[in-house]
Amino acid sequence: MDPIQNPYAPGAGTRPPELAGREEIRETTLIALERIRRGRPSKSIIMVGLRGVGKTVLLNRIQEDAGERGFYTAAVEAPEHRSLPAAIAPHLRRIVLRLSRTEASRELAQRALHGLAGFVSALKVKYQDIEVGLDFSPEPGLADSGDLEADLQDIFGVVGNAAKAAGSCVALFVDEIQYVKEPELAALIIALHHTSQGQLPVTLIGAGLPQVRGRTSKAKSYAERLFDFPEIAALSPTDAKRAMQKPAQAEGVTFTDDALDAIVSQTQGYPYFLQEWGKHVWDAADSSPISASVVDVAAKQAIASLDRSFFRVRFDRLTPSERQYLRAMADLGPGPHRSGAIAQKLGRVVSSLAPTRSNLISKGMVWSPGHGDTDFTVPMFDEFIMRTMPADSGDC
């Protein structure tokens, strides 16, 4: 097939040509946003799922949906080594400047800009990575205490009042939310709780790894009542096949049923893997319909590509002891695995491995589905580990 016409799009956060199987969560989120705009109670939403299920793609698409309906939105990624105030302050500034151009909300938006000036100025001492230009003087006593919990409540309050006057809603779309430090996450939860109680239209739509549910509850016990946590999982066979078929059909190409079955089986329905397989299957095919034999050839190329990129970038961040821990997990087969079983495999006691496990959770490599259980956050990573670290190879 002509590689220039290849419709598949593997990439970090790259939208696939067919966003199959996500219609319900998109509709549910837009209903929640509309309720909040109208002053009706609705929870903030944090989508949870493993790597490769398309959380970032879905988050970006919902943000576009919201923007098309007139909501004020901001896309924030929560990197591991940046503070929450630094991540959100520039976006809040942009939103409030837009609100200041609306007559109904101009005065309240102006006050919010003065509040942001105080917020940034007061917190710069503690969070030195805040870089926001504001041509407004602070309003004394508004978001300028230097205490993130108190000041974030003030900022969300004045921004919410401006959005309410404009008849709209402010939605922060926060990706990789599991990387927000616990004190900052607690401040964010408190601020959202404050706006919810005041029926102010400020909300959060987030995405993160499964451990984010436990992290929010640990940060604030009432978080489970403030958020919905829809699980974003692998696609059903029907949706996975649609994700493959529709882009190809648009180019006049079809698959045999056996080919589609093979792709679904080999990718386990994970959206990122489907795009990777689609790209390589398309490039390997000479004609339509694409057969299962072509899929089998292309699968080797797809796996090699994943090994070089998707898997390798995560593997390279690991210390030798972390790699050995994951190698023991892979040896045990499909997870989750008990901490005791992993320790036994390594010939260690559980307590001595606790720091390694904790570091792997912090790096987003594993998570705990239950007390004492550990599982990979990256689908098929166990197979990659087995290929990269053969038995008795040590740290490869």
Coordinates of C-alpha atoms in Angstrom, one line a residue:
M1 CA 0.0 0.0 0.0
D2 CA 1.1 3.6 -0.6
P3 CA 2.7 4.6 2.7
I4 CA 1.8 8.3 2.0
Q5 CA -1.9 7.3 2.2
N6 CA -1.4 5.3 5.4
P7 CA -4.3 6.5 7.7
Y8 CA -3.0 5.1 11.0
A9 CA -1.4 7.4 13.6
P10 CA 0.6 5.9 16.4
G11 CA 2.0 8.6 18.6
A12 CA 1.9 10.1 22.0
G13 CA -1.5 11.8 22.2
T14 CA -2.0 11.7 18.5
R15 CA -5.6 11.4 17.6
P16 CA -6.5 8.2 15.7
P17 CA -8.5 8.5 12.5
E18 CA -11.4 6.7 14.2
L19 CA -12.0 7.4 18.0
A20 CA -14.0 4.2 18.5
G21 CA -15.7 3.1 21.7
R22 CA -15.4 6.4 23.6
E23 CA -18.8 7.9 22.8
E24 CA -20.4 7.3 26.2
I25 CA -17.6 9.0 28.2
R26 CA -17.6 12.0 25.9
E27 CA -21.3 12.4 26.3
T28 CA -21.2 11.9 30.0
T29 CA -18.5 14.5 30.5
L30 CA -20.3 17.1 28.3
I31 CA -23.5 16.6 30.4
A32 CA -21.5 17.2 33.6
L33 CA -20.0 20.4 32.1
E34 CA -23.4 21.6 31.0
R35 CA -24.9 21.0 34.5
I36 CA -22.1 22.9 36.1
R37 CA -22.6 25.8 33.7
R38 CA -26.2 25.9 34.8
G39 CA -25.4 25.9 38.5
R40 CA -26.5 22.3 39.0
P41 CA -24.4 19.9 41.1
S42 CA -22.0 17.6 39.2
K43 CA -18.7 16.0 40.0
S44 CA -15.4 16.7 38.5
I45 CA -14.1 13.7 36.4
I46 CA -10.8 11.9 36.4
M47 CA -10.4 9.2 33.8
V48 CA -8.2 6.4 34.9
G49 CA -6.5 3.7 32.9
L50 CA -3.2 2.0 31.9
R51 CA -0.8 3.4 29.4
G52 CA -1.8 3.0 25.8
V53 CA -5.6 3.1 26.3
G54 CA -5.9 6.6 24.8
K55 CA -6.5 8.7 27.8
T56 CA -4.6 11.7 26.5
V57 CA -6.4 11.5 23.1
L58 CA -9.7 11.3 24.8
L59 CA -9.0 14.2 27.1
N60 CA -7.9 16.3 24.1
R61 CA -11.1 15.4 22.2
I62 CA -13.4 16.2 25.1
Q63 CA -11.6 19.5 25.5
E64 CA -12.3 20.3 21.8
D65 CA -16.0 19.2 22.3
A66 CA -16.2 21.6 25.3
G67 CA -14.6 24.5 23.4
E68 CA -17.0 24.1 20.6
R69 CA -19.9 24.5 23.1
G70 CA -18.5 27.7 24.5
F71 CA -16.8 26.5 27.6
Y72 CA -13.6 28.1 28.8
T73 CA -10.9 25.4 28.8
A74 CA -7.2 24.9 29.5
A75 CA -5.1 21.9 28.8
V76 CA -2.5 21.2 31.5
E77 CA 0.0 18.4 31.7
A78 CA 1.2 17.6 35.2
P79 CA 4.9 16.8 34.7
E80 CA 6.9 15.1 37.4
H81 CA 9.2 18.0 38.1
R82 CA 7.0 21.0 37.8
S83 CA 4.7 22.6 40.4
L84 CA 0.9 22.7 40.0
P85 CA 0.8 26.5 40.4
A86 CA 3.4 26.9 37.6
A87 CA 1.3 24.6 35.4
I88 CA -2.1 26.2 35.8
A89 CA -1.3 30.0 36.4
P90 CA -0.6 30.8 32.7
H91 CA -3.8 29.1 31.6
L92 CA -5.9 30.8 34.2
R93 CA -4.5 34.1 33.0
R94 CA -5.5 33.4 29.4
I95 CA -9.0 32.3 30.4
V96 CA -9.5 35.4 32.6
L97 CA -8.3 37.7 29.9
R98 CA -10.9 36.2 27.6
L99 CA -13.6 36.7 30.2
S100 CA -12.5 40.3 30.6
R101 CA -13.5 40.9 27.0
T102 CA -17.1 39.9 27.7
E103 CA -19.2 42.8 29.0
A104 CA -21.2 40.8 31.5
S105 CA -18.1 39.5 33.2
R106 CA -15.6 42.3 32.6
E107 CA -15.6 43.7 36.1
L108 CA -15.3 40.4 37.9
A109 CA -12.6 39.2 35.4
Q110 CA -10.6 42.3 36.2
R111 CA -10.7 41.4 39.8
A112 CA -9.6 37.9 39.0
L113 CA -6.6 39.3 37.2
H114 CA -5.7 41.3 40.2
G115 CA -6.1 38.2 42.3
L116 CA -3.8 36.2 39.9
A117 CA -1.2 38.9 40.3
G118 CA -1.2 38.5 44.1
F119 CA -1.3 34.7 43.7
V120 CA 1.8 34.6 41.5
S121 CA 3.7 37.1 43.5
A122 CA 3.0 35.5 46.9
L123 CA 3.8 31.9 45.7
K124 CA 6.9 32.7 43.7
V125 CA 9.0 32.4 46.9
K126 CA 8.0 28.8 47.4
Y127 CA 7.3 27.8 43.7
Q128 CA 10.1 29.4 41.8
D129 CA 9.1 27.8 38.5
I130 CA 6.1 30.1 38.2
E131 CA 6.6 32.3 35.1
V132 CA 3.6 34.5 34.3
G133 CA 3.5 38.0 33.1
L134 CA 0.7 40.1 34.7
D135 CA 0.3 43.9 34.1
F136 CA -2.0 44.2 37.1
S137 CA -1.3 45.1 40.7
P138 CA -2.4 42.6 43.4
E139 CA -5.5 43.3 45.4
P140 CA -4.5 43.2 49.1
G141 CA -5.9 40.3 50.9
L142 CA -7.0 38.4 47.7
A143 CA -5.1 35.2 47.0
D144 CA -1.8 36.7 48.3
S145 CA -1.2 34.8 51.6
G146 CA 1.4 32.5 50.1
D147 CA -0.5 29.5 51.4
L148 CA -1.5 27.4 48.3
E149 CA -4.6 25.9 49.9
A150 CA -6.1 29.3 50.8
D151 CA -4.9 31.2 47.7
L152 CA -6.1 28.5 45.2
Q153 CA -9.6 28.7 46.8
D154 CA -9.6 32.5 46.3
I155 CA -8.5 32.2 42.7
F156 CA -11.0 29.6 41.8
G157 CA -13.7 31.7 43.6
V158 CA -13.0 34.9 41.6
V159 CA -12.5 33.0 38.3
G160 CA -15.8 31.1 39.0
N161 CA -17.7 34.3 39.7
A162 CA -16.5 35.8 36.4
A163 CA -17.4 32.6 34.5
K164 CA -20.8 32.6 36.1
A165 CA -21.5 36.2 35.1
A166 CA -20.5 35.2 31.5
G167 CA -23.0 32.3 31.6
S168 CA -20.2 29.8 31.0
C169 CA -17.9 27.3 32.8
V170 CA -14.2 27.0 33.3
A171 CA -12.8 23.5 32.9
L172 CA -9.2 22.6 33.6
F173 CA -8.1 19.5 31.6
V174 CA -5.2 18.0 33.5
D175 CA -3.3 15.1 32.1
E176 CA -0.9 12.8 34.0
I177 CA -2.6 14.0 37.2
Q178 CA -0.9 11.2 39.2
Y179 CA 2.3 13.3 39.1
V180 CA 0.8 16.2 41.1
K181 CA 2.5 16.3 44.4
E182 CA 0.3 15.3 47.4
P183 CA 0.2 18.8 49.1
E184 CA -0.6 20.4 45.7
L185 CA -3.2 17.8 44.9
A186 CA -4.8 18.4 48.3
A187 CA -5.0 22.1 47.6
L188 CA -6.6 21.5 44.2
I189 CA -9.2 19.2 45.8
I190 CA -10.0 21.8 48.5
A191 CA -10.4 24.5 45.9
L192 CA -12.7 22.4 43.7
H193 CA -14.7 21.5 46.8
H194 CA -15.0 25.2 47.6
T195 CA -16.3 26.1 44.2
S196 CA -18.7 23.1 44.2
Q197 CA -20.2 24.2 47.5
G198 CA -20.6 27.7 46.1
Q199 CA -22.1 26.4 42.9
L200 CA -19.4 28.2 40.9
P201 CA -18.7 26.9 37.4
V202 CA -15.1 25.7 37.8
T203 CA -14.3 22.1 37.4
L204 CA -11.6 19.6 36.5
I205 CA -11.5 16.9 33.9
G206 CA -8.4 14.8 34.4
A207 CA -6.7 11.7 33.3
G208 CA -4.2 9.5 35.0
L209 CA -2.9 6.0 35.9
P210 CA -5.1 3.8 38.1
Q211 CA -3.2 4.8 41.3
V212 CA -4.6 8.3 41.1
R213 CA -7.8 7.1 42.8
G214 CA -5.9 6.2 45.9
R215 CA -3.7 9.3 45.8
T216 CA -6.8 11.6 45.7
S217 CA -8.4 9.8 48.7
K218 CA -5.1 10.0 50.6
A219 CA -4.8 13.7 49.8
K220 CA -8.4 14.4 51.0
S221 CA -10.7 11.7 52.3
Y222 CA -13.8 13.3 50.7
A223 CA -12.3 13.2 47.2
E224 CA -14.3 10.1 46.4
R225 CA -17.5 12.2 46.8
L226 CA -16.1 15.1 44.7
F227 CA -14.9 13.0 41.7
D228 CA -16.1 10.4 39.3
F229 CA -13.4 8.0 38.2
P230 CA -14.5 6.4 34.9
E231 CA -12.2 3.6 33.8
I232 CA -10.8 3.8 30.3
A233 CA -9.9 0.3 29.2
A234 CA -8.9 -1.6 26.1
L235 CA -11.5 -1.5 23.3
S236 CA -14.1 -4.3 22.9
P237 CA -13.4 -6.5 19.8
T238 CA -16.2 -4.8 18.0
D239 CA -14.8 -1.3 18.6
A240 CA -11.3 -2.4 18.0
K241 CA -12.3 -3.7 14.6
R242 CA -14.1 -0.5 13.8
A243 CA -11.0 1.5 14.7
M244 CA -9.1 -0.6 12.1
Q245 CA -11.8 -0.8 9.4
K246 CA -13.1 2.7 9.0
P247 CA -9.8 4.5 8.3
A248 CA -8.9 1.8 5.7
Q249 CA -12.3 1.9 4.1
A250 CA -12.0 5.6 3.6
E251 CA -9.0 4.8 1.5
G252 CA -10.8 2.0 -0.4
V253 CA -9.0 -0.8 1.5
T254 CA -10.6 -3.7 3.5
F255 CA -9.4 -6.5 5.8
T256 CA -10.4 -10.1 5.8
D257 CA -12.2 -11.3 8.9
D258 CA -9.2 -13.4 9.9
A259 CA -6.9 -10.4 9.6
L260 CA -9.1 -8.3 11.9
D261 CA -9.3 -11.2 14.4
A262 CA -5.5 -11.5 14.4
I263 CA -5.0 -7.8 15.0
V264 CA -7.5 -7.7 17.9
S265 CA -5.8 -10.8 19.4
Q266 CA -2.3 -9.5 19.1
T267 CA -3.0 -6.0 20.3
Q268 CA -5.5 -7.1 23.0
G269 CA -7.6 -4.1 21.9
Y270 CA -5.3 -1.4 23.3
P271 CA -5.8 1.7 21.1
Y272 CA -2.1 2.7 20.9
F273 CA -1.2 -0.8 19.8
L274 CA -4.0 -0.9 17.3
Q275 CA -2.5 2.2 15.6
E276 CA 1.0 0.7 15.6
W277 CA -0.3 -2.5 14.1
G278 CA -2.4 -0.6 11.6
K279 CA 0.6 1.4 10.4
H280 CA 2.8 -1.6 9.9
V281 CA 0.1 -3.8 8.4
W282 CA -0.7 -1.1 5.9
D283 CA 2.9 -0.7 4.9
A284 CA 3.4 -4.5 4.6
A285 CA 0.3 -5.1 2.4
D286 CA 0.5 -5.2 -1.4
S287 CA -3.2 -5.3 -2.1
S288 CA -6.7 -5.3 -0.6
P289 CA -8.2 -7.1 1.1
I290 CA -5.4 -7.4 3.7
S291 CA -5.0 -11.0 4.9
A292 CA -4.0 -12.6 8.2
S293 CA -0.6 -13.6 6.7
V294 CA 0.2 -9.9 6.2
V295 CA -0.8 -9.2 9.8
D296 CA 1.6 -11.9 11.1
V297 CA 4.5 -10.4 9.1
A298 CA 3.7 -6.9 10.2
A299 CA 3.3 -7.9 13.8
K300 CA 7.1 -8.5 14.1
Q301 CA 7.7 -5.0 12.8
A302 CA 5.2 -3.5 15.1
I303 CA 6.7 -5.2 18.1
A304 CA 10.2 -4.1 17.1
S305 CA 8.9 -0.5 16.8
L306 CA 7.3 -0.7 20.2
D307 CA 10.5 -2.1 21.7
R308 CA 12.5 0.8 20.3
S309 CA 10.1 3.5 21.5
F310 CA 7.0 2.9 23.6
F311 CA 8.7 0.4 25.8
R312 CA 12.3 1.5 25.7
V313 CA 11.7 5.1 26.8
R314 CA 10.2 3.7 30.0
F315 CA 12.8 1.0 30.5
D316 CA 15.7 3.5 30.2
R317 CA 14.4 5.4 33.2
L318 CA 14.7 2.4 35.5
T319 CA 17.6 1.6 37.9
P320 CA 19.1 -1.8 37.8
S321 CA 17.2 -2.9 40.9
E322 CA 13.9 -1.6 39.5
R323 CA 14.6 -3.6 36.3
Q324 CA 15.2 -6.7 38.3
Y325 CA 12.0 -6.2 40.3
L326 CA 10.0 -5.9 37.0
R327 CA 11.9 -9.0 35.6
A328 CA 10.7 -11.0 38.6
M329 CA 7.1 -9.8 38.0
A330 CA 7.3 -10.8 34.4
D331 CA 8.7 -14.2 35.4
L332 CA 5.5 -14.7 37.5
G333 CA 3.3 -14.3 34.5
P334 CA 0.1 -12.2 34.1
G335 CA -0.5 -10.0 37.1
P336 CA -1.3 -8.8 39.6
H337 CA 1.3 -10.3 41.9
R338 CA 1.6 -10.4 45.6
S339 CA 4.5 -8.6 47.1
G340 CA 5.5 -11.8 48.8
A341 CA 5.7 -13.7 45.6
I342 CA 7.9 -11.1 44.0
A343 CA 10.2 -11.0 47.0
Q344 CA 10.4 -14.8 47.0
K345 CA 11.3 -14.8 43.3
L346 CA 14.2 -12.3 44.1
G347 CA 15.3 -14.2 47.2
R348 CA 14.6 -11.1 49.3
V349 CA 12.3 -10.1 52.2
V350 CA 9.3 -8.0 51.3
S351 CA 10.3 -5.0 53.5
S352 CA 13.7 -4.7 51.8
L353 CA 11.9 -4.2 48.4
A354 CA 9.4 -1.6 49.6
P355 CA 11.5 1.4 48.5
T356 CA 12.0 -0.2 45.0
R357 CA 8.2 -0.8 44.7
S358 CA 7.5 2.7 45.9
N359 CA 9.8 4.2 43.3
L360 CA 8.3 2.2 40.5
I361 CA 4.8 3.4 41.5
S362 CA 6.1 7.0 41.6
K363 CA 7.6 6.6 38.1
G364 CA 4.2 5.3 36.8
M365 CA 5.5 1.8 36.0
V366 CA 3.4 -0.2 38.4
W367 CA 0.3 0.3 40.5
S368 CA -1.4 -1.5 43.4
P369 CA -4.8 -2.9 42.5
G370 CA -5.2 -4.0 46.1
H371 CA -3.3 -4.1 49.3
G372 CA 0.0 -6.0 48.8
D373 CA -0.7 -6.5 45.0
T374 CA 1.4 -5.1 42.2
D375 CA 0.7 -4.9 38.5
F376 CA 2.2 -3.2 35.4
T377 CA 0.7 0.1 34.2
V378 CA 2.0 -0.6 30.7
P379 CA 0.2 -3.3 28.8
M380 CA 2.5 -6.1 27.4
F381 CA 5.5 -4.6 29.3
D382 CA 6.1 -8.0 30.9
E383 CA 6.6 -9.5 27.4
F384 CA 9.1 -6.7 26.6
I385 CA 11.0 -7.3 29.8
M386 CA 11.3 -11.0 28.9
R387 CA 12.6 -10.1 25.5
T388 CA 15.0 -7.4 26.8
M389 CA 16.2 -9.3 29.9
P390 CA 16.4 -13.0 29.2
A391 CA 16.7 -15.4 32.1
D392 CA 20.0 -15.0 34.0
S393 CA 21.0 -12.1 31.8
G394 CA 21.2 -9.6 34.7
D395 CA 20.6 -5.9 34.0
C396 CA 20.5 -5.5 30.2

